[in-house]
Amino acid sequence: MSSGRHPDQRLLMLLATVRDATMTREVLARADIDAHACASPQDLAHELTTGAGAVLVCEEALVAGAQAILARLVDAQPQWSDLPVMVLTRRGADSPHVGNALEQLGNVTLLERPLRLATLISTVRTSLRARQRQYQIRSQLIEQERAGVELAEVARRKDEFLAMLAHELRNPLAPIRTAAQRAPPARQRPEPG
């Protein structure tokens, strides 16, 4: 179920069962949150290349390969990017897999089960809003880079114009200077008396 929003605004989910994914997607849809359920860690990897606002993954999926995929993505992120990852866990950070995820993935929010729906919705919205700020920063960086390129082009054109102008001004002055050097000295008029 996709609302037609840009892929960068959606939540990617990798949950333990199809039923969990379906129910969670329905709850989030009622809160106007675009969520896409991934069937496997490989599907998650593919969808991440398309774009994501945040990731919701269960602890069991971390064990099944999602952690390695997310770790590779986090390592390859550009400097402006810090993908929010929410992990559904039963024992909080006590689980070794969750502890490893906290170390490797950086921007991780732990959600202990059983989870209240209001907490899930609030956490997802906060993560997506933070990600949108990152995309705004990316846009500003791209705009600054574009403006820098434009300024460099303006400076290059100005330098070319000034070089051409200096050359053109030197050319007409050369014959005048030569003529002035060859011309006999002007006669001086006698001073009146």
Short mmCIF file of N, CA and C in Angstrom, two decimals:
data_model
loop_
_atom_site.label_atom_id
_atom_site.label_comp_id
_atom_site.label_asym_id
_atom_site.label_seq_id
_atom_site.Cartn_x
_atom_site.Cartn_y
_atom_site.Cartn_z
N MET A 1 0.86 -1.18 0.00
CA MET A 1 0.00 0.00 0.00
C MET A 1 0.89 1.23 0.00
N SER A 2 0.78 2.00 -1.03
CA SER A 2 1.60 3.20 -1.14
C SER A 2 0.70 4.38 -1.44
N SER A 3 0.93 5.47 -0.78
CA SER A 3 0.07 6.64 -0.94
C SER A 3 0.52 7.54 -2.07
N GLY A 4 1.55 7.12 -2.81
CA GLY A 4 2.04 7.96 -3.89
C GLY A 4 3.07 8.97 -3.44
N ARG A 5 3.47 8.90 -2.20
CA ARG A 5 4.51 9.80 -1.71
C ARG A 5 5.86 9.38 -2.27
N HIS A 6 6.80 10.27 -2.16
CA HIS A 6 8.16 9.97 -2.61
C HIS A 6 8.72 8.84 -1.75
N PRO A 7 9.51 7.93 -2.34
CA PRO A 7 10.07 6.82 -1.55
C PRO A 7 10.87 7.27 -0.34
N ASP A 8 11.46 8.46 -0.40
CA ASP A 8 12.25 8.97 0.73
C ASP A 8 11.39 9.27 1.96
N GLN A 9 10.06 9.28 1.79
CA GLN A 9 9.17 9.62 2.89
C GLN A 9 8.50 8.40 3.51
N ARG A 10 8.89 7.22 3.11
CA ARG A 10 8.20 6.02 3.60
C ARG A 10 9.01 5.30 4.66
N LEU A 11 8.29 4.52 5.43
CA LEU A 11 8.88 3.67 6.44
C LEU A 11 9.01 2.28 5.85
N LEU A 12 10.20 1.72 5.89
CA LEU A 12 10.41 0.33 5.47
C LEU A 12 10.35 -0.54 6.71
N MET A 13 9.61 -1.64 6.62
CA MET A 13 9.44 -2.54 7.77
C MET A 13 9.92 -3.94 7.42
N LEU A 14 10.61 -4.55 8.35
CA LEU A 14 10.95 -5.96 8.24
C LEU A 14 10.59 -6.57 9.59
N LEU A 15 9.43 -7.21 9.63
CA LEU A 15 8.91 -7.75 10.88
C LEU A 15 8.91 -9.27 10.84
N ALA A 16 8.60 -9.88 11.99
CA ALA A 16 8.75 -11.32 12.15
C ALA A 16 7.78 -12.12 11.28
N THR A 17 6.55 -11.64 11.14
CA THR A 17 5.56 -12.39 10.37
C THR A 17 4.83 -11.46 9.40
N VAL A 18 4.22 -12.07 8.40
CA VAL A 18 3.41 -11.31 7.44
C VAL A 18 2.25 -10.65 8.18
N ARG A 19 1.68 -11.37 9.14
CA ARG A 19 0.55 -10.82 9.93
C ARG A 19 0.99 -9.57 10.68
N ASP A 20 2.18 -9.61 11.33
CA ASP A 20 2.69 -8.44 12.04
C ASP A 20 2.86 -7.26 11.08
N ALA A 21 3.42 -7.54 9.92
CA ALA A 21 3.65 -6.48 8.93
C ALA A 21 2.34 -5.89 8.44
N THR A 22 1.36 -6.74 8.17
CA THR A 22 0.06 -6.28 7.66
C THR A 22 -0.64 -5.42 8.70
N MET A 23 -0.67 -5.90 9.93
CA MET A 23 -1.35 -5.15 10.99
C MET A 23 -0.64 -3.81 11.25
N THR A 24 0.67 -3.82 11.28
CA THR A 24 1.42 -2.59 11.54
C THR A 24 1.23 -1.59 10.41
N ARG A 25 1.24 -2.08 9.19
CA ARG A 25 1.03 -1.19 8.04
C ARG A 25 -0.36 -0.56 8.09
N GLU A 26 -1.37 -1.34 8.48
CA GLU A 26 -2.73 -0.80 8.58
C GLU A 26 -2.84 0.26 9.67
N VAL A 27 -2.22 0.01 10.81
CA VAL A 27 -2.23 0.98 11.91
C VAL A 27 -1.56 2.27 11.47
N LEU A 28 -0.41 2.14 10.81
CA LEU A 28 0.32 3.33 10.36
C LEU A 28 -0.42 4.06 9.25
N ALA A 29 -1.10 3.33 8.39
CA ALA A 29 -1.87 3.97 7.31
C ALA A 29 -2.98 4.83 7.90
N ARG A 30 -3.62 4.36 8.96
CA ARG A 30 -4.67 5.16 9.62
C ARG A 30 -4.08 6.45 10.20
N ALA A 31 -2.79 6.44 10.51
CA ALA A 31 -2.11 7.63 11.03
C ALA A 31 -1.46 8.42 9.89
N ASP A 32 -1.80 8.08 8.65
CA ASP A 32 -1.28 8.75 7.45
C ASP A 32 0.24 8.61 7.33
N ILE A 33 0.73 7.44 7.65
CA ILE A 33 2.16 7.13 7.51
C ILE A 33 2.30 6.06 6.44
N ASP A 34 3.09 6.36 5.43
CA ASP A 34 3.32 5.44 4.32
C ASP A 34 4.35 4.39 4.77
N ALA A 35 3.91 3.13 4.84
CA ALA A 35 4.80 2.05 5.27
C ALA A 35 4.83 0.96 4.21
N HIS A 36 6.00 0.42 4.00
CA HIS A 36 6.17 -0.67 3.04
C HIS A 36 6.76 -1.86 3.78
N ALA A 37 6.07 -3.01 3.70
CA ALA A 37 6.54 -4.22 4.35
C ALA A 37 7.50 -4.96 3.42
N CYS A 38 8.68 -5.26 3.92
CA CYS A 38 9.68 -6.03 3.17
C CYS A 38 9.55 -7.50 3.57
N ALA A 39 9.72 -8.37 2.60
CA ALA A 39 9.53 -9.80 2.84
C ALA A 39 10.78 -10.48 3.39
N SER A 40 11.94 -9.86 3.17
CA SER A 40 13.20 -10.50 3.57
C SER A 40 14.27 -9.43 3.73
N PRO A 41 15.39 -9.79 4.33
CA PRO A 41 16.50 -8.83 4.40
C PRO A 41 16.96 -8.37 3.01
N GLN A 42 16.91 -9.26 2.03
CA GLN A 42 17.31 -8.90 0.66
C GLN A 42 16.31 -7.91 0.06
N ASP A 43 15.04 -8.10 0.34
CA ASP A 43 14.01 -7.16 -0.12
C ASP A 43 14.22 -5.81 0.54
N LEU A 44 14.58 -5.81 1.82
CA LEU A 44 14.88 -4.56 2.52
C LEU A 44 16.05 -3.85 1.84
N ALA A 45 17.09 -4.60 1.51
CA ALA A 45 18.26 -4.00 0.84
C ALA A 45 17.85 -3.36 -0.48
N HIS A 46 17.02 -4.05 -1.24
CA HIS A 46 16.56 -3.50 -2.53
C HIS A 46 15.76 -2.23 -2.32
N GLU A 47 14.82 -2.26 -1.39
CA GLU A 47 13.97 -1.09 -1.14
C GLU A 47 14.78 0.09 -0.61
N LEU A 48 15.83 -0.19 0.16
CA LEU A 48 16.67 0.90 0.67
C LEU A 48 17.37 1.64 -0.47
N THR A 49 17.67 0.95 -1.56
CA THR A 49 18.30 1.63 -2.70
C THR A 49 17.32 2.57 -3.38
N THR A 50 16.02 2.31 -3.23
CA THR A 50 14.99 3.16 -3.81
C THR A 50 14.77 4.41 -2.96
N GLY A 51 14.96 4.27 -1.66
CA GLY A 51 14.79 5.40 -0.75
C GLY A 51 13.95 5.03 0.44
N ALA A 52 14.26 5.64 1.57
CA ALA A 52 13.50 5.38 2.80
C ALA A 52 13.63 6.55 3.74
N GLY A 53 12.56 6.79 4.48
CA GLY A 53 12.59 7.80 5.52
C GLY A 53 13.09 7.24 6.83
N ALA A 54 12.78 5.95 7.07
CA ALA A 54 13.20 5.28 8.29
C ALA A 54 12.98 3.79 8.10
N VAL A 55 13.53 3.01 9.04
CA VAL A 55 13.39 1.55 9.00
C VAL A 55 12.88 1.08 10.34
N LEU A 56 11.89 0.18 10.30
CA LEU A 56 11.38 -0.49 11.49
C LEU A 56 11.68 -1.97 11.31
N VAL A 57 12.48 -2.53 12.21
CA VAL A 57 12.89 -3.92 12.07
C VAL A 57 12.75 -4.61 13.43
N CYS A 58 12.35 -5.87 13.39
CA CYS A 58 12.25 -6.60 14.65
C CYS A 58 13.58 -7.26 14.96
N GLU A 59 13.77 -7.56 16.22
CA GLU A 59 15.02 -8.17 16.68
C GLU A 59 15.31 -9.47 15.93
N GLU A 60 14.29 -10.25 15.64
CA GLU A 60 14.47 -11.51 14.94
C GLU A 60 15.02 -11.29 13.53
N ALA A 61 14.63 -10.21 12.89
CA ALA A 61 15.13 -9.91 11.54
C ALA A 61 16.60 -9.51 11.57
N LEU A 62 17.03 -8.90 12.67
CA LEU A 62 18.45 -8.56 12.80
C LEU A 62 19.29 -9.84 12.75
N VAL A 63 18.81 -10.85 13.47
CA VAL A 63 19.51 -12.13 13.50
C VAL A 63 19.50 -12.79 12.13
N ALA A 64 18.42 -12.59 11.37
CA ALA A 64 18.24 -13.25 10.07
C ALA A 64 18.97 -12.54 8.93
N GLY A 65 19.77 -11.53 9.21
CA GLY A 65 20.56 -10.90 8.16
C GLY A 65 20.33 -9.42 7.95
N ALA A 66 19.30 -8.86 8.54
CA ALA A 66 19.01 -7.44 8.33
C ALA A 66 20.09 -6.54 8.93
N GLN A 67 20.70 -6.98 10.02
CA GLN A 67 21.72 -6.14 10.67
C GLN A 67 22.91 -5.93 9.74
N ALA A 68 23.36 -6.97 9.08
CA ALA A 68 24.51 -6.84 8.17
C ALA A 68 24.17 -5.90 7.02
N ILE A 69 22.97 -6.01 6.48
CA ILE A 69 22.54 -5.15 5.37
C ILE A 69 22.48 -3.70 5.83
N LEU A 70 21.87 -3.48 6.98
CA LEU A 70 21.77 -2.11 7.50
C LEU A 70 23.15 -1.54 7.82
N ALA A 71 24.03 -2.36 8.36
CA ALA A 71 25.38 -1.90 8.68
C ALA A 71 26.12 -1.48 7.42
N ARG A 72 26.00 -2.25 6.33
CA ARG A 72 26.64 -1.86 5.06
C ARG A 72 26.08 -0.54 4.56
N LEU A 73 24.76 -0.38 4.66
CA LEU A 73 24.13 0.86 4.21
C LEU A 73 24.62 2.04 5.04
N VAL A 74 24.65 1.89 6.35
CA VAL A 74 25.08 2.97 7.23
C VAL A 74 26.53 3.36 6.92
N ASP A 75 27.38 2.36 6.69
CA ASP A 75 28.78 2.65 6.36
C ASP A 75 28.91 3.41 5.04
N ALA A 76 27.99 3.18 4.11
CA ALA A 76 28.08 3.79 2.78
C ALA A 76 27.30 5.10 2.68
N GLN A 77 26.66 5.52 3.75
CA GLN A 77 25.86 6.75 3.70
C GLN A 77 26.72 7.97 3.42
N PRO A 78 26.17 8.95 2.68
CA PRO A 78 26.88 10.23 2.57
C PRO A 78 26.90 10.93 3.93
N GLN A 79 27.73 11.96 4.05
CA GLN A 79 27.90 12.63 5.34
C GLN A 79 26.61 13.24 5.87
N TRP A 80 25.73 13.71 5.02
CA TRP A 80 24.51 14.35 5.49
C TRP A 80 23.51 13.34 6.03
N SER A 81 23.67 12.06 5.72
CA SER A 81 22.67 11.04 6.00
C SER A 81 22.90 10.33 7.33
N ASP A 82 21.80 10.11 8.05
CA ASP A 82 21.82 9.33 9.29
C ASP A 82 20.47 8.62 9.39
N LEU A 83 20.35 7.51 8.65
CA LEU A 83 19.08 6.78 8.55
C LEU A 83 18.58 6.34 9.92
N PRO A 84 17.36 6.76 10.30
CA PRO A 84 16.79 6.31 11.57
C PRO A 84 16.35 4.84 11.49
N VAL A 85 16.77 4.06 12.46
CA VAL A 85 16.39 2.65 12.54
C VAL A 85 15.71 2.42 13.88
N MET A 86 14.50 1.86 13.83
CA MET A 86 13.77 1.51 15.05
C MET A 86 13.77 -0.01 15.16
N VAL A 87 14.13 -0.51 16.32
CA VAL A 87 14.22 -1.95 16.53
C VAL A 87 13.18 -2.36 17.57
N LEU A 88 12.31 -3.28 17.16
CA LEU A 88 11.35 -3.88 18.08
C LEU A 88 12.07 -5.01 18.81
N THR A 89 12.11 -4.92 20.13
CA THR A 89 12.85 -5.89 20.91
C THR A 89 12.04 -6.36 22.11
N ARG A 90 12.38 -7.53 22.60
CA ARG A 90 11.70 -8.04 23.79
C ARG A 90 12.45 -7.68 25.08
N ARG A 91 13.76 -7.61 25.00
CA ARG A 91 14.56 -7.39 26.21
C ARG A 91 15.37 -6.11 26.16
N GLY A 92 15.01 -5.17 25.33
CA GLY A 92 15.76 -3.93 25.24
C GLY A 92 17.17 -4.18 24.73
N ALA A 93 18.13 -3.48 25.28
CA ALA A 93 19.52 -3.60 24.84
C ALA A 93 20.22 -4.80 25.47
N ASP A 94 19.49 -5.60 26.27
CA ASP A 94 20.09 -6.77 26.90
C ASP A 94 20.43 -7.86 25.89
N SER A 95 19.74 -7.88 24.79
CA SER A 95 20.00 -8.88 23.75
C SER A 95 21.33 -8.55 23.08
N PRO A 96 22.20 -9.55 22.86
CA PRO A 96 23.47 -9.27 22.18
C PRO A 96 23.28 -8.73 20.76
N HIS A 97 22.25 -9.20 20.07
CA HIS A 97 22.01 -8.72 18.71
C HIS A 97 21.60 -7.25 18.71
N VAL A 98 20.79 -6.88 19.67
CA VAL A 98 20.37 -5.48 19.77
C VAL A 98 21.56 -4.61 20.19
N GLY A 99 22.36 -5.10 21.12
CA GLY A 99 23.56 -4.36 21.52
C GLY A 99 24.50 -4.13 20.35
N ASN A 100 24.68 -5.16 19.50
CA ASN A 100 25.51 -5.01 18.30
C ASN A 100 24.90 -4.00 17.35
N ALA A 101 23.58 -4.04 17.21
CA ALA A 101 22.90 -3.09 16.32
C ALA A 101 23.11 -1.66 16.80
N LEU A 102 23.04 -1.46 18.12
CA LEU A 102 23.25 -0.12 18.66
C LEU A 102 24.65 0.39 18.32
N GLU A 103 25.64 -0.50 18.40
CA GLU A 103 27.02 -0.10 18.09
C GLU A 103 27.21 0.16 16.60
N GLN A 104 26.68 -0.72 15.76
CA GLN A 104 26.95 -0.64 14.32
C GLN A 104 26.12 0.40 13.60
N LEU A 105 24.89 0.58 14.01
CA LEU A 105 23.96 1.38 13.21
C LEU A 105 23.84 2.83 13.64
N GLY A 106 24.25 3.15 14.84
CA GLY A 106 24.25 4.55 15.26
C GLY A 106 22.90 5.10 15.64
N ASN A 107 22.08 5.45 14.67
CA ASN A 107 20.82 6.14 14.92
C ASN A 107 19.70 5.11 15.15
N VAL A 108 19.74 4.46 16.32
CA VAL A 108 18.81 3.38 16.63
C VAL A 108 17.92 3.79 17.80
N THR A 109 16.63 3.53 17.63
CA THR A 109 15.66 3.71 18.71
C THR A 109 15.11 2.33 19.06
N LEU A 110 15.18 1.97 20.33
CA LEU A 110 14.66 0.68 20.76
C LEU A 110 13.22 0.83 21.20
N LEU A 111 12.38 -0.08 20.73
CA LEU A 111 10.97 -0.11 21.11
C LEU A 111 10.69 -1.47 21.72
N GLU A 112 10.45 -1.51 23.03
CA GLU A 112 10.24 -2.79 23.70
C GLU A 112 8.81 -3.25 23.53
N ARG A 113 8.69 -4.55 23.25
CA ARG A 113 7.37 -5.17 23.12
C ARG A 113 6.94 -5.70 24.47
N PRO A 114 5.67 -5.68 24.78
CA PRO A 114 4.57 -5.17 23.96
C PRO A 114 4.62 -3.64 23.87
N LEU A 115 4.17 -3.15 22.73
CA LEU A 115 4.32 -1.74 22.40
C LEU A 115 2.95 -1.09 22.27
N ARG A 116 2.81 0.07 22.86
CA ARG A 116 1.56 0.82 22.70
C ARG A 116 1.54 1.45 21.32
N LEU A 117 0.38 1.49 20.68
CA LEU A 117 0.26 2.04 19.33
C LEU A 117 0.64 3.52 19.29
N ALA A 118 0.25 4.27 20.31
CA ALA A 118 0.58 5.69 20.33
C ALA A 118 2.10 5.89 20.36
N THR A 119 2.80 5.04 21.07
CA THR A 119 4.27 5.13 21.12
C THR A 119 4.86 4.81 19.76
N LEU A 120 4.35 3.77 19.11
CA LEU A 120 4.83 3.41 17.77
C LEU A 120 4.63 4.55 16.79
N ILE A 121 3.43 5.09 16.74
CA ILE A 121 3.11 6.16 15.80
C ILE A 121 3.96 7.40 16.07
N SER A 122 4.07 7.77 17.34
CA SER A 122 4.87 8.94 17.70
C SER A 122 6.33 8.76 17.33
N THR A 123 6.89 7.59 17.61
CA THR A 123 8.30 7.33 17.31
C THR A 123 8.55 7.32 15.81
N VAL A 124 7.65 6.71 15.05
CA VAL A 124 7.80 6.67 13.59
C VAL A 124 7.71 8.09 13.03
N ARG A 125 6.75 8.86 13.47
CA ARG A 125 6.62 10.25 12.98
C ARG A 125 7.88 11.07 13.29
N THR A 126 8.40 10.92 14.50
CA THR A 126 9.60 11.65 14.88
C THR A 126 10.78 11.25 14.00
N SER A 127 10.93 9.97 13.75
CA SER A 127 12.02 9.48 12.91
C SER A 127 11.89 10.00 11.48
N LEU A 128 10.67 9.95 10.93
CA LEU A 128 10.46 10.44 9.57
C LEU A 128 10.69 11.95 9.47
N ARG A 129 10.28 12.68 10.50
CA ARG A 129 10.49 14.13 10.50
C ARG A 129 11.99 14.44 10.55
N ALA A 130 12.74 13.71 11.37
CA ALA A 130 14.19 13.91 11.45
C ALA A 130 14.84 13.61 10.10
N ARG A 131 14.36 12.57 9.44
CA ARG A 131 14.92 12.20 8.13
C ARG A 131 14.61 13.29 7.10
N GLN A 132 13.43 13.88 7.16
CA GLN A 132 13.08 14.95 6.22
C GLN A 132 14.02 16.15 6.41
N ARG A 133 14.40 16.42 7.63
CA ARG A 133 15.38 17.49 7.89
C ARG A 133 16.71 17.16 7.22
N GLN A 134 17.10 15.90 7.26
CA GLN A 134 18.34 15.49 6.59
C GLN A 134 18.23 15.72 5.08
N TYR A 135 17.08 15.39 4.51
CA TYR A 135 16.90 15.62 3.07
C TYR A 135 16.92 17.11 2.74
N GLN A 136 16.41 17.94 3.65
CA GLN A 136 16.49 19.39 3.44
C GLN A 136 17.94 19.86 3.46
N ILE A 137 18.72 19.32 4.38
CA ILE A 137 20.15 19.67 4.43
C ILE A 137 20.83 19.22 3.15
N ARG A 138 20.50 18.01 2.67
CA ARG A 138 21.07 17.53 1.41
C ARG A 138 20.75 18.49 0.28
N SER A 139 19.50 18.95 0.21
CA SER A 139 19.09 19.88 -0.84
C SER A 139 19.86 21.19 -0.74
N GLN A 140 20.07 21.69 0.48
CA GLN A 140 20.83 22.92 0.65
C GLN A 140 22.29 22.73 0.23
N LEU A 141 22.87 21.58 0.55
CA LEU A 141 24.25 21.30 0.15
C LEU A 141 24.37 21.25 -1.38
N ILE A 142 23.39 20.61 -2.03
CA ILE A 142 23.39 20.54 -3.49
C ILE A 142 23.25 21.94 -4.08
N GLU A 143 22.38 22.74 -3.50
CA GLU A 143 22.17 24.11 -3.99
C GLU A 143 23.44 24.96 -3.80
N GLN A 144 24.10 24.80 -2.66
CA GLN A 144 25.35 25.53 -2.43
C GLN A 144 26.42 25.11 -3.42
N GLU A 145 26.49 23.82 -3.71
CA GLU A 145 27.47 23.34 -4.68
C GLU A 145 27.18 23.90 -6.06
N ARG A 146 25.90 23.92 -6.43
CA ARG A 146 25.49 24.46 -7.72
C ARG A 146 25.82 25.96 -7.80
N ALA A 147 25.56 26.69 -6.72
CA ALA A 147 25.87 28.12 -6.70
C ALA A 147 27.37 28.35 -6.79
N GLY A 148 28.15 27.50 -6.14
CA GLY A 148 29.61 27.61 -6.23
C GLY A 148 30.11 27.40 -7.64
N VAL A 149 29.53 26.43 -8.34
CA VAL A 149 29.90 26.18 -9.74
C VAL A 149 29.53 27.38 -10.60
N GLU A 150 28.35 27.94 -10.37
CA GLU A 150 27.92 29.11 -11.13
C GLU A 150 28.83 30.31 -10.87
N LEU A 151 29.20 30.52 -9.61
CA LEU A 151 30.11 31.63 -9.29
C LEU A 151 31.48 31.43 -9.94
N ALA A 152 31.96 30.21 -9.96
CA ALA A 152 33.25 29.94 -10.61
C ALA A 152 33.16 30.23 -12.10
N GLU A 153 32.03 29.90 -12.72
CA GLU A 153 31.84 30.16 -14.15
C GLU A 153 31.78 31.67 -14.41
N VAL A 154 31.09 32.40 -13.56
CA VAL A 154 31.02 33.87 -13.70
C VAL A 154 32.42 34.47 -13.57
N ALA A 155 33.19 34.00 -12.60
CA ALA A 155 34.56 34.51 -12.41
C ALA A 155 35.43 34.18 -13.62
N ARG A 156 35.28 32.99 -14.17
CA ARG A 156 36.05 32.60 -15.35
C ARG A 156 35.71 33.50 -16.53
N ARG A 157 34.42 33.77 -16.75
CA ARG A 157 34.00 34.63 -17.86
C ARG A 157 34.50 36.06 -17.67
N LYS A 158 34.46 36.54 -16.43
CA LYS A 158 34.96 37.89 -16.14
C LYS A 158 36.45 37.98 -16.47
N ASP A 159 37.21 36.96 -16.05
CA ASP A 159 38.65 36.95 -16.32
C ASP A 159 38.92 36.92 -17.83
N GLU A 160 38.16 36.13 -18.56
CA GLU A 160 38.32 36.08 -20.03
C GLU A 160 38.03 37.44 -20.64
N PHE A 161 36.96 38.09 -20.18
CA PHE A 161 36.58 39.40 -20.71
C PHE A 161 37.68 40.43 -20.43
N LEU A 162 38.19 40.44 -19.20
CA LEU A 162 39.23 41.42 -18.86
C LEU A 162 40.51 41.16 -19.66
N ALA A 163 40.84 39.90 -19.88
CA ALA A 163 42.03 39.59 -20.67
C ALA A 163 41.84 40.06 -22.11
N MET A 164 40.66 39.83 -22.68
CA MET A 164 40.38 40.27 -24.04
C MET A 164 40.39 41.80 -24.12
N LEU A 165 39.80 42.45 -23.14
CA LEU A 165 39.75 43.91 -23.11
C LEU A 165 41.16 44.49 -23.01
N ALA A 166 42.00 43.93 -22.17
CA ALA A 166 43.38 44.41 -22.04
C ALA A 166 44.13 44.23 -23.35
N HIS A 167 43.92 43.12 -24.02
CA HIS A 167 44.58 42.87 -25.31
C HIS A 167 44.12 43.89 -26.36
N GLU A 168 42.81 44.12 -26.42
CA GLU A 168 42.26 45.06 -27.41
C GLU A 168 42.73 46.49 -27.13
N LEU A 169 42.84 46.84 -25.88
CA LEU A 169 43.29 48.20 -25.56
C LEU A 169 44.77 48.38 -25.88
N ARG A 170 45.57 47.34 -25.74
CA ARG A 170 46.99 47.44 -26.07
C ARG A 170 47.19 47.58 -27.58
N ASN A 171 46.40 46.90 -28.38
CA ASN A 171 46.59 46.92 -29.84
C ASN A 171 46.45 48.31 -30.45
N PRO A 172 45.39 49.07 -30.20
CA PRO A 172 45.31 50.41 -30.83
C PRO A 172 46.34 51.38 -30.27
N LEU A 173 46.78 51.18 -29.06
CA LEU A 173 47.75 52.10 -28.48
C LEU A 173 49.14 51.94 -29.11
N ALA A 174 49.45 50.76 -29.57
CA ALA A 174 50.78 50.52 -30.15
C ALA A 174 51.04 51.40 -31.37
N PRO A 175 50.15 51.49 -32.37
CA PRO A 175 50.43 52.38 -33.51
C PRO A 175 50.50 53.84 -33.11
N ILE A 176 49.69 54.23 -32.16
CA ILE A 176 49.72 55.64 -31.73
C ILE A 176 51.05 55.94 -31.06
N ARG A 177 51.51 55.03 -30.23
CA ARG A 177 52.78 55.21 -29.55
C ARG A 177 53.93 55.24 -30.58
N THR A 178 53.89 54.36 -31.55
CA THR A 178 54.93 54.32 -32.59
C THR A 178 54.92 55.61 -33.39
N ALA A 179 53.73 56.07 -33.77
CA ALA A 179 53.63 57.32 -34.54
C ALA A 179 54.13 58.49 -33.72
N ALA A 180 53.85 58.49 -32.46
CA ALA A 180 54.30 59.59 -31.61
C ALA A 180 55.81 59.61 -31.49
N GLN A 181 56.44 58.44 -31.47
CA GLN A 181 57.90 58.37 -31.36
C GLN A 181 58.57 58.78 -32.66
N ARG A 182 57.98 58.53 -33.81
CA ARG A 182 58.58 58.84 -35.10
C ARG A 182 58.30 60.26 -35.56
N ALA A 183 57.27 60.85 -35.09
CA ALA A 183 56.89 62.19 -35.56
C ALA A 183 57.95 63.20 -35.14
N PRO A 184 58.25 64.15 -36.04
CA PRO A 184 59.20 65.20 -35.67
C PRO A 184 58.65 65.99 -34.51
N PRO A 185 59.53 66.53 -33.71
CA PRO A 185 59.05 67.30 -32.58
C PRO A 185 58.26 68.50 -33.09
N ALA A 186 57.26 68.80 -32.39
CA ALA A 186 56.41 69.94 -32.76
C ALA A 186 57.20 71.23 -32.63
N ARG A 187 57.00 72.10 -33.61
CA ARG A 187 57.72 73.40 -33.55
C ARG A 187 57.10 74.25 -32.46
N GLN A 188 57.95 74.89 -31.82
CA GLN A 188 57.47 75.78 -30.80
C GLN A 188 57.26 77.14 -31.40
N ARG A 189 56.23 77.75 -31.08
CA ARG A 189 55.92 79.08 -31.55
C ARG A 189 56.73 80.08 -30.72
N PRO A 190 57.15 81.05 -31.42
CA PRO A 190 57.85 82.09 -30.64
C PRO A 190 56.87 82.77 -29.70
N GLU A 191 57.37 83.09 -28.59
CA GLU A 191 56.53 83.74 -27.59
C GLU A 191 56.36 85.20 -27.96
N PRO A 192 55.19 85.66 -27.85
CA PRO A 192 54.96 87.08 -28.18
C PRO A 192 55.65 87.99 -27.16
N GLY A 193 56.16 88.97 -27.76
CA GLY A 193 56.85 89.83 -27.08
C GLY A 193 57.35 90.65 -26.26
#
